[in-house]
Coordinates of C-alpha atoms in Angstrom, one line a residue:
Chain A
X28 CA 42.4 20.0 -24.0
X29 CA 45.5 20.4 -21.8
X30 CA 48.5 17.7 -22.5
X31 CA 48.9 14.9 -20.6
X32 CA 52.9 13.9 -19.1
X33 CA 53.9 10.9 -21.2
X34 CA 56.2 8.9 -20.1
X35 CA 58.7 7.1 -23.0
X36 CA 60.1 4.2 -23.0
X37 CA 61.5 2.5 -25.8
X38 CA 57.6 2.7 -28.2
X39 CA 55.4 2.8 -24.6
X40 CA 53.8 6.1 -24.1
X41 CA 52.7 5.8 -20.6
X42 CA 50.1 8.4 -19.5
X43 CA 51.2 9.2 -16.0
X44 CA 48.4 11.2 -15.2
X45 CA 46.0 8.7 -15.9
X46 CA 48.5 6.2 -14.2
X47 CA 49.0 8.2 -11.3
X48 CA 45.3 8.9 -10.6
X49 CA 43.9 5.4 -11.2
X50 CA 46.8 4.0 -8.9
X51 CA 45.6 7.0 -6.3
X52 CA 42.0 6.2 -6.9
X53 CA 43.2 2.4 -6.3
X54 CA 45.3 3.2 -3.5
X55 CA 42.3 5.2 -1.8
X56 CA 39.4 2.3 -2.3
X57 CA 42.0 -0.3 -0.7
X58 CA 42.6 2.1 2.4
X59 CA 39.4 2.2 2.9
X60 CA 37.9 -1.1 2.5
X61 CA 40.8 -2.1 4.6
X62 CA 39.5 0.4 7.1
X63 CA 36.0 -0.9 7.4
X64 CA 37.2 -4.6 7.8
X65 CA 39.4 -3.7 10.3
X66 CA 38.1 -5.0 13.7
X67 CA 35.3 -6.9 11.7
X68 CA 32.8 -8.0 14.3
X69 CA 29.5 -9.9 13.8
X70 CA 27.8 -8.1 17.4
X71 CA 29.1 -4.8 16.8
X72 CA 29.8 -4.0 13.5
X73 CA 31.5 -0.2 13.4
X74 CA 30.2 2.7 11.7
X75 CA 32.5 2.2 8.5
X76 CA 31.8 -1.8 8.6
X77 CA 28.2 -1.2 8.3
X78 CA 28.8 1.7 5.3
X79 CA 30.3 -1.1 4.1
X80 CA 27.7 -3.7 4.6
X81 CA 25.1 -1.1 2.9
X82 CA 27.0 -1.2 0.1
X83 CA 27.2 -4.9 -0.4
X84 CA 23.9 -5.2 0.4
X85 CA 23.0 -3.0 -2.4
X86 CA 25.3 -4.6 -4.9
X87 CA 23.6 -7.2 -3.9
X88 CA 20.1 -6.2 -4.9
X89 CA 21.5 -4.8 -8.2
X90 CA 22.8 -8.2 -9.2
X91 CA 19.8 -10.0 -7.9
X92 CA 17.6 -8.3 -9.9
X93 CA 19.2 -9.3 -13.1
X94 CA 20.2 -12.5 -12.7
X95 CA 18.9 -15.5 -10.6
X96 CA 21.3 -15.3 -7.3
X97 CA 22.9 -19.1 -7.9
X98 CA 24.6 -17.4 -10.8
X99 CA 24.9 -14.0 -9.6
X100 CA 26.3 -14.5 -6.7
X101 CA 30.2 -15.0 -8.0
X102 CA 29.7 -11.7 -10.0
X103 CA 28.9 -9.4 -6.1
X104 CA 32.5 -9.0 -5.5
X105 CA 33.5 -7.8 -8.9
X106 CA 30.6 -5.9 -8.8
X107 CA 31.1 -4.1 -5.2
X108 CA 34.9 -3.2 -6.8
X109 CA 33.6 -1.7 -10.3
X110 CA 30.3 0.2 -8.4
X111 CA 33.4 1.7 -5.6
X112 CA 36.5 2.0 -8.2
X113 CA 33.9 3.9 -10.3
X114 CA 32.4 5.9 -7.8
X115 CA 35.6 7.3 -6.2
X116 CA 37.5 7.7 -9.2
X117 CA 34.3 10.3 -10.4
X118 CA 34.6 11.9 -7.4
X119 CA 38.4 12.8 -7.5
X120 CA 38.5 15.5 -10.4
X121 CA 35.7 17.4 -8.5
X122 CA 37.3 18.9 -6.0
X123 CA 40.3 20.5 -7.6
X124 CA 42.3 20.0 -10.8
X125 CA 46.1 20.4 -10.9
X126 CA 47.6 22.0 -13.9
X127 CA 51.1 23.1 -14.8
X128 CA 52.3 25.7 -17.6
X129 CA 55.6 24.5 -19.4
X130 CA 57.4 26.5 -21.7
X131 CA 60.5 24.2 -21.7
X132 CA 60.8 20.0 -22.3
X133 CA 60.2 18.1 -18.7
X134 CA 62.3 15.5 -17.9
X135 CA 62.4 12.7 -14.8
X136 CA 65.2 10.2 -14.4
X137 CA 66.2 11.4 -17.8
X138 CA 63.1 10.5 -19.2
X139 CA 60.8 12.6 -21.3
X140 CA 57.8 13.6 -19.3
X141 CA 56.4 16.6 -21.7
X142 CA 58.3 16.8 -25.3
X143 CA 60.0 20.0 -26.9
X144 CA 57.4 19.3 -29.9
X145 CA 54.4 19.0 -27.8
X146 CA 55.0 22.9 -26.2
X147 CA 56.3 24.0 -29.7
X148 CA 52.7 23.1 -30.7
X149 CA 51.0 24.9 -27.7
X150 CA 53.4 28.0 -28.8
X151 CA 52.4 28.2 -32.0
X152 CA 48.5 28.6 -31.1
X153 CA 46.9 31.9 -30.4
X154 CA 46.8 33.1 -26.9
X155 CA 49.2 30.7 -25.5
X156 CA 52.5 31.3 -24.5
X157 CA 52.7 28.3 -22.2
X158 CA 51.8 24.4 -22.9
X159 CA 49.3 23.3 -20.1
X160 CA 50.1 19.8 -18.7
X161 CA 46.9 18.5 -16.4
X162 CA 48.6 16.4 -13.5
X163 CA 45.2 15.3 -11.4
X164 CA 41.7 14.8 -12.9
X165 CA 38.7 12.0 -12.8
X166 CA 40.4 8.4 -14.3
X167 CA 37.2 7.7 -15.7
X168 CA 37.8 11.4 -17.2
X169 CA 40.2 9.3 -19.8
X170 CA 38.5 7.4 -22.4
X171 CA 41.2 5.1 -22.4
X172 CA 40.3 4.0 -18.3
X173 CA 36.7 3.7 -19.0
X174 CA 37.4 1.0 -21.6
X175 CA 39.9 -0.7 -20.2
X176 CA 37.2 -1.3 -17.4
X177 CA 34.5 -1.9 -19.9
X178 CA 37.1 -4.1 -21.7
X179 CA 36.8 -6.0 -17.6
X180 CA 33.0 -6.6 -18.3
X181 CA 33.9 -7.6 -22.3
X182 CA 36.0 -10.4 -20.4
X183 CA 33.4 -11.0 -18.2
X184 CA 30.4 -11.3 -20.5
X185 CA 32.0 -13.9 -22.6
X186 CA 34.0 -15.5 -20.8
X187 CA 31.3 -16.6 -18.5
X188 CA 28.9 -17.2 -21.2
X189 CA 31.3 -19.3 -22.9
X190 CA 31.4 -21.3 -19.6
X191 CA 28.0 -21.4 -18.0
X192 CA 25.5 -21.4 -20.9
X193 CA 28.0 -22.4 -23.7
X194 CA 25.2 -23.8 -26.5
X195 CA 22.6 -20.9 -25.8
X196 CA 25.3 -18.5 -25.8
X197 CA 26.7 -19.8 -28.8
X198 CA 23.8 -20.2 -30.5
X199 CA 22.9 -16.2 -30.2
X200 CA 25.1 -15.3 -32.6
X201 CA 23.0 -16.9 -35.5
X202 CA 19.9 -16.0 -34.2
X203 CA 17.4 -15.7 -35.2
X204 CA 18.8 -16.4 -38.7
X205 CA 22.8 -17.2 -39.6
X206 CA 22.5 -14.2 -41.5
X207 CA 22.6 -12.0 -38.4
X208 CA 25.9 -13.0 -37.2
X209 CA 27.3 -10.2 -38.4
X210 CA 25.2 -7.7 -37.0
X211 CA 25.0 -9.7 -33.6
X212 CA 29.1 -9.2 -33.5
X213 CA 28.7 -5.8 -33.9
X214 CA 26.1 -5.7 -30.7
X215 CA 28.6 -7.6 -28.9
X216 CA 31.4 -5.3 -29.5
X217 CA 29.5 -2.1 -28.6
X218 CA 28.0 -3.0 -25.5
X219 CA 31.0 -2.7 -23.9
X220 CA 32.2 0.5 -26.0
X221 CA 29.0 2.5 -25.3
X222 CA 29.5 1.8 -21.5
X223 CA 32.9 3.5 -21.7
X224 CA 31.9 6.2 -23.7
X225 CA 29.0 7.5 -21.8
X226 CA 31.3 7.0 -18.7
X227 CA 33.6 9.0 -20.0
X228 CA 31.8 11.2 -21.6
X229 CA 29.5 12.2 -18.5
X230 CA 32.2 12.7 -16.0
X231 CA 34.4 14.9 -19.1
X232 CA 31.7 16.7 -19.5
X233 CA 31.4 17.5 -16.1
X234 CA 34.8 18.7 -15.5
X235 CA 35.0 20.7 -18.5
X236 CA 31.7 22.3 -17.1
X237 CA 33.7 23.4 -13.8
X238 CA 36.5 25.0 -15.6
X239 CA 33.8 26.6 -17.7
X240 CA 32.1 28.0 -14.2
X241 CA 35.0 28.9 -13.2
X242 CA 35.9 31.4 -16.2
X243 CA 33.3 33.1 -14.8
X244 CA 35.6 34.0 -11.6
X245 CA 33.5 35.2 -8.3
X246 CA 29.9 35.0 -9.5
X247 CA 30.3 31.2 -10.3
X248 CA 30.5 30.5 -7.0
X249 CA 27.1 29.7 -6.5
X250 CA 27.3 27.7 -9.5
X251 CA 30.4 25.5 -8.7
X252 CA 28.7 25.1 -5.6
X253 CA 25.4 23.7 -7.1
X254 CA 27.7 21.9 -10.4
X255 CA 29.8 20.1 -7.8
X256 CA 26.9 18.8 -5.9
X257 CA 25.1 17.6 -9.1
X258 CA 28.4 15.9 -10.7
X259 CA 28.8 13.9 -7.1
X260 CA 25.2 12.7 -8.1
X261 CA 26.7 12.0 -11.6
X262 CA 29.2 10.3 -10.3
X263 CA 26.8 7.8 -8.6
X264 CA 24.7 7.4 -11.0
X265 CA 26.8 6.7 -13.7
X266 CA 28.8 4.0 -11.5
X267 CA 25.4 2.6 -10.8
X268 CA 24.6 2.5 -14.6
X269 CA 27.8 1.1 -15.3
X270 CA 27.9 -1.4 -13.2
X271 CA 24.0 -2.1 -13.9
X272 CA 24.7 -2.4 -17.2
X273 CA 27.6 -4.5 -17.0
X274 CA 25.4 -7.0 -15.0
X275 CA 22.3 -6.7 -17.1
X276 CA 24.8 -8.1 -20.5
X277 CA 26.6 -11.1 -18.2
X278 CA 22.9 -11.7 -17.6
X279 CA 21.9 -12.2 -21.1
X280 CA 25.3 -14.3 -21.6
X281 CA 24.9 -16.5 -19.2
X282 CA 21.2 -17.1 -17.7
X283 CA 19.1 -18.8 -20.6
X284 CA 15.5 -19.3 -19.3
X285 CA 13.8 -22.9 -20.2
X286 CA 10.8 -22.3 -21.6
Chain B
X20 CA 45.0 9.2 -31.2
X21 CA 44.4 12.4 -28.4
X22 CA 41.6 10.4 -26.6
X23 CA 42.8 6.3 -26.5
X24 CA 46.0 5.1 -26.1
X25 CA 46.1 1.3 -25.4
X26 CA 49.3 1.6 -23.0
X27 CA 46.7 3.0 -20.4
X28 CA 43.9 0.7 -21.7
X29 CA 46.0 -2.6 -21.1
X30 CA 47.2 -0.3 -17.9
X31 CA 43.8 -0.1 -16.8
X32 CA 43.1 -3.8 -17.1
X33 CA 45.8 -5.0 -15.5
X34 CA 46.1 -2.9 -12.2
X35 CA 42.1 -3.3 -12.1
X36 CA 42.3 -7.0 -12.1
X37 CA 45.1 -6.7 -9.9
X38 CA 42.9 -4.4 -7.4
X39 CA 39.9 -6.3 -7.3
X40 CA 42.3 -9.6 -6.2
X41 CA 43.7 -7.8 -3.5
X42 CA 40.3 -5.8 -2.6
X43 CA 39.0 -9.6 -2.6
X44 CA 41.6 -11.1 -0.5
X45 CA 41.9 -8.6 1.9
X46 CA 38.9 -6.8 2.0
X47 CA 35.7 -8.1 0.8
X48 CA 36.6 -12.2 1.7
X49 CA 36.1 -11.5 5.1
X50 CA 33.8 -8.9 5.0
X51 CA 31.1 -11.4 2.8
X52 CA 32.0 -14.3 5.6
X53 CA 31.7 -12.3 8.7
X54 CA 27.9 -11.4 7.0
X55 CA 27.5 -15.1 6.0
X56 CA 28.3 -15.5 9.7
X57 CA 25.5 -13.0 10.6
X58 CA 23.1 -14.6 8.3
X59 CA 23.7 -17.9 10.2
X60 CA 23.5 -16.4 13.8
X61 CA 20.3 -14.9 13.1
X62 CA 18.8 -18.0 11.6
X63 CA 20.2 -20.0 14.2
X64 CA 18.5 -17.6 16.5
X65 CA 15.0 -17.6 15.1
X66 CA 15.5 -21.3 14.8
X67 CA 16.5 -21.7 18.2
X68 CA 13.7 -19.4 19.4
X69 CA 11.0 -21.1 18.3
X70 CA 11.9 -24.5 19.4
X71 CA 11.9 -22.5 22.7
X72 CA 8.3 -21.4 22.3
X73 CA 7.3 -25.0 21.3
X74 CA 8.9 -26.2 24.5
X75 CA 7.5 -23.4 26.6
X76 CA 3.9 -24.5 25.0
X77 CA 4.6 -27.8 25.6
X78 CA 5.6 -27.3 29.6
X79 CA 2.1 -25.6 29.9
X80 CA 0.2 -27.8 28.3
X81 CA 1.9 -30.3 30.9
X82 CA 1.0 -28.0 33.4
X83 CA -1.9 -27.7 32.7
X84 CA -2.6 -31.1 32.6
X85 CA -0.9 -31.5 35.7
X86 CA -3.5 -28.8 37.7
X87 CA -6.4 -30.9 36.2
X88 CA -5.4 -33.8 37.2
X89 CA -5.0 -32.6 41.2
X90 CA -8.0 -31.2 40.7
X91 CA -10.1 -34.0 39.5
X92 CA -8.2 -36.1 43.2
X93 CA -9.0 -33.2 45.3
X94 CA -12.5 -33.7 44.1
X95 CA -12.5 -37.8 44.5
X96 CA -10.6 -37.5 47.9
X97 CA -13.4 -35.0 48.7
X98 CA -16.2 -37.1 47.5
X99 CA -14.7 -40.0 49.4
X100 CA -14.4 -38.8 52.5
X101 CA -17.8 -37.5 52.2
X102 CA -18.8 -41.1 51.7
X103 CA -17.3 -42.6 54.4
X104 CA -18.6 -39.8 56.9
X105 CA -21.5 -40.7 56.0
X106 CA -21.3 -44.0 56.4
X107 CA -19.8 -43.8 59.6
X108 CA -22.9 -41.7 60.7
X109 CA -25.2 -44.2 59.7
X110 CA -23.2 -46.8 61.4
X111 CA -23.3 -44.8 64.7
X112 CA -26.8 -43.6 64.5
X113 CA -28.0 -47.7 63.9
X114 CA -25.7 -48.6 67.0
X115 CA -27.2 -46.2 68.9
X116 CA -30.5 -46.9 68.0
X117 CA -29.6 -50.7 68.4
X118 CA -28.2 -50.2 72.1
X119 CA -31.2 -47.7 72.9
X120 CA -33.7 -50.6 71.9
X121 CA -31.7 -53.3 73.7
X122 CA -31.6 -51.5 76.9
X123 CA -35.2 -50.9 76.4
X124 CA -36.4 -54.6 75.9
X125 CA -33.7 -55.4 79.1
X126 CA -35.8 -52.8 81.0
X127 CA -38.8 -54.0 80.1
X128 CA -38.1 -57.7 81.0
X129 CA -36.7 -56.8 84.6
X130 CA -40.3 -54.6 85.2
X131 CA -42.1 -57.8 84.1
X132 CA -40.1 -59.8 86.2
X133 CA -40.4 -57.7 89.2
X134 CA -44.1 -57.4 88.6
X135 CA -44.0 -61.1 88.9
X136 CA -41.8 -61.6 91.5
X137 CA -44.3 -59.0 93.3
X138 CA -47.6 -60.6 92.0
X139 CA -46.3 -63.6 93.7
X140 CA -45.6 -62.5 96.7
X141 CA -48.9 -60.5 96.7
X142 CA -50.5 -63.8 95.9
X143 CA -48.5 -65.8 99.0
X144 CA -49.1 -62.6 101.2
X145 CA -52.8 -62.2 100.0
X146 CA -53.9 -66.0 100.4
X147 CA -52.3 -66.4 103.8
X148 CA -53.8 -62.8 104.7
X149 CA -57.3 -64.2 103.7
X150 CA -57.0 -67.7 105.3
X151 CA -56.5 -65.6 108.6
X152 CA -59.3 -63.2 108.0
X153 CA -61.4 -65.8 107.2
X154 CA -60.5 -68.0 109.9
X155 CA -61.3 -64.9 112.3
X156 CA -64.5 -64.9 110.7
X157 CA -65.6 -68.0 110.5
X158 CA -63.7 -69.5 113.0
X159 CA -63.0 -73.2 112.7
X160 CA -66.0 -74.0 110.2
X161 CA -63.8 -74.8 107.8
X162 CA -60.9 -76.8 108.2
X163 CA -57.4 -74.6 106.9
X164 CA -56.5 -77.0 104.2
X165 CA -59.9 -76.6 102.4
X166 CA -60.3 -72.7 102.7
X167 CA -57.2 -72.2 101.2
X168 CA -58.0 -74.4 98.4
X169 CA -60.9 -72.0 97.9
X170 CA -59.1 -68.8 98.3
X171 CA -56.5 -70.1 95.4
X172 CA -59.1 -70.8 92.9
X173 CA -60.7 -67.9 93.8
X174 CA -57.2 -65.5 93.0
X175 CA -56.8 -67.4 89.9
X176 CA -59.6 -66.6 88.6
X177 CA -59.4 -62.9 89.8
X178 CA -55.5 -63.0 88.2
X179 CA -56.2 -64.6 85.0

């Protein structure tokens, strides 16, 4: 795995790759959700309003089907921003992936960016005479992203059971006997770790396969080609599942069903 | 730790939350009311179009109505008139047949009349006529006075 720039201040090691890209990846889904609410019109919707309106409509089906709509309906927005944040910020590392070689520290501002020891550790490996330092990849390529979002629908799930269904949601944890408490804890605490690791781990995997493909120089054309294509599909899928997911767990938090 | 480092987890939750409030604000706020907004027109719409089509149904009905109801005067002005034609034939046909037998009967009564005026003056030209021829014949046998006596009873008789 290639280094990441780390930016130190005082004990904060700030990843600015990561940083950088989810800002970027940000910075992109705001342009263009500004973009398709610009000249918003109820006749004559534009080409990108109506993209836009697919989407929410969507969204919108997702969360109905889990949850009875006078609940669900608070949850669209957060929703339509996890199901677009996730989808564009799988789509970034396919296209291209920026790496530098280092053989000396970087410094910004006087501020370590890639330290002496870090190279000094690429040196000392076989084959390498350089220490790689990977600028631009997926966010959701970084563990750390992927559960800092599922970490969003940890907040969620409780925090809104806690609110709407307090006594059912409560009660959960000692069902169907006390002695399960422990066990239910556990299930609460890896809900939201599986959905970041298999959002990570899919969209890794998949830019770990392109550098693979492309070790394979000219004749993995063909190959990129068809890898690319599939991983855009990954990339939708697995926002889909994430955010699926995510609804599906707020679901069981909040609606309880009278029998 | 290679793979998790909490400055970029806490990173992540922050400048996410921070995202989806400005994504919210600025983006999908208006976008969800302008399709509320939508949602409303078009019910409004389909609400608005079928009080239109109960109207429409209820201005034919009306009109329809309205037809039958000319039609069933047309028919009675019809049948009246027909009536009174009718009657006004009758009328004029009794007249007629009244005037016709009146001026029969007044026809009638002057030939009787004339017959009578004539029969009497047959009778005055007749008796006198006689009393000469029979003086001629006789000649003075008789006295006048007496022969005409006869002759009258004699007419009478041949009248009656």
């Amino acid at each position: 795995m290639p280094e990441s720039p780390k930016l130190n201040i005082g004990i904060f090691y700030f990843d600015l790759s990561t940083i950088s890209m989810f800002i970027i990846t940000g910075v992109i889904l705001f342009i263009i959700a500004r973009l398709a609410v610009r000249n918003l019109s109820v006749e004559n919707p534009s080409k990108l309003q109506n993209v836009m309106e697919w989407v929410v409509e969507f969204v919108h089906g997702m969360v109905a089907s889990t949850m009875p709509l006078h609940i669900g309906k608070r949850f669209i927005s957060i929703a339509l921003a996890l199901i677009l944040f996730i989808f564009i910020a799988n789509l970034l590392g396919l296209p291209f992936a920026i790496i530098t070689k280092h053989t000396e520290e970087v410094t910004l501002f006087g501020y370590t960016l890639v330290s002496q020891e870090t190279i000094d550790k690429w040196l000392a490996k076989d084959g390498y005479d350089h220490a790689p330092v990977l600028w631009w990849k997926s966010p959701t390529a970084d563990l750390s992203v992927t559960l800092g979002l599922a970490l969003v629908t940890f907040f969620l799930i409780h925090y809104n059971g806690l609110k709407l269904n307090r006594t059912h949601y409560l009660r959960h944890y000692i069902e169907p006997y006390p002695i399960f408490l422990p066990l239910n804890i556990i299930k609460e605490i890896f809900k939201p770790l599986t959905l970041g690791l298999r959002l990570f781990a899919n969209i890794l995997a998949g830019e770990i396969m392109i550098k693979v493909i492309i070790m394979a120089g000219i004749f993995g054309i063909p190959f990129l080609m068809a890898w690319q294509g599939f991983s855009i599909f990954i990339g939708g899928l697995q926002a889909f599942v994430f955010v699926i997911l995510s609804m599906v767990y707020i679901a069981q938090a909040t609606v309880h069903e009278e029998q | 730790m290679g793979f998790i480092q909490w400055e970029s987890i806490v990173f992540a939750v922050i400048s996410f939350g921070i995202l989806y409030w400005l994504l919210n604000k600025y983006a999908f706020g208006p976008l969800f009311s302008i399709m509320e907004q939508r949602r409303e027109r078009v019910l409004g719409d389909l609400k608005k179009a079928e009080e239109d089509r109960k109207q429409a149904e209820q201005y034919l009905q009306e009109q329809k109505q309205a037809v039958q109801e000319a039609r069933e005067e047309a028919m009675k002005i019809i049948e009246q008139a027909r009536q009174t034609s009718a009657r006004q034939a009758d009328q004029i046909i009794a007249q007629a047949r009244e005037e016709a037998a009146r001026l029969k009967d007044e026809a009638l009564k002057e030939i009787e009349n004339e017959k009578n005026k004539a029969v009497a003056q047959l009778k005055s030209q007749v008796s006198a006529m006689s009393v000469m021829i029979a003086s001629k014949i006789i000649e003075k046998q008789i006295d006048e006075k007496t022969h005409k006596e006869l002759i009258d009873q004699y007419l009478k008789e041949v009248g009656s």
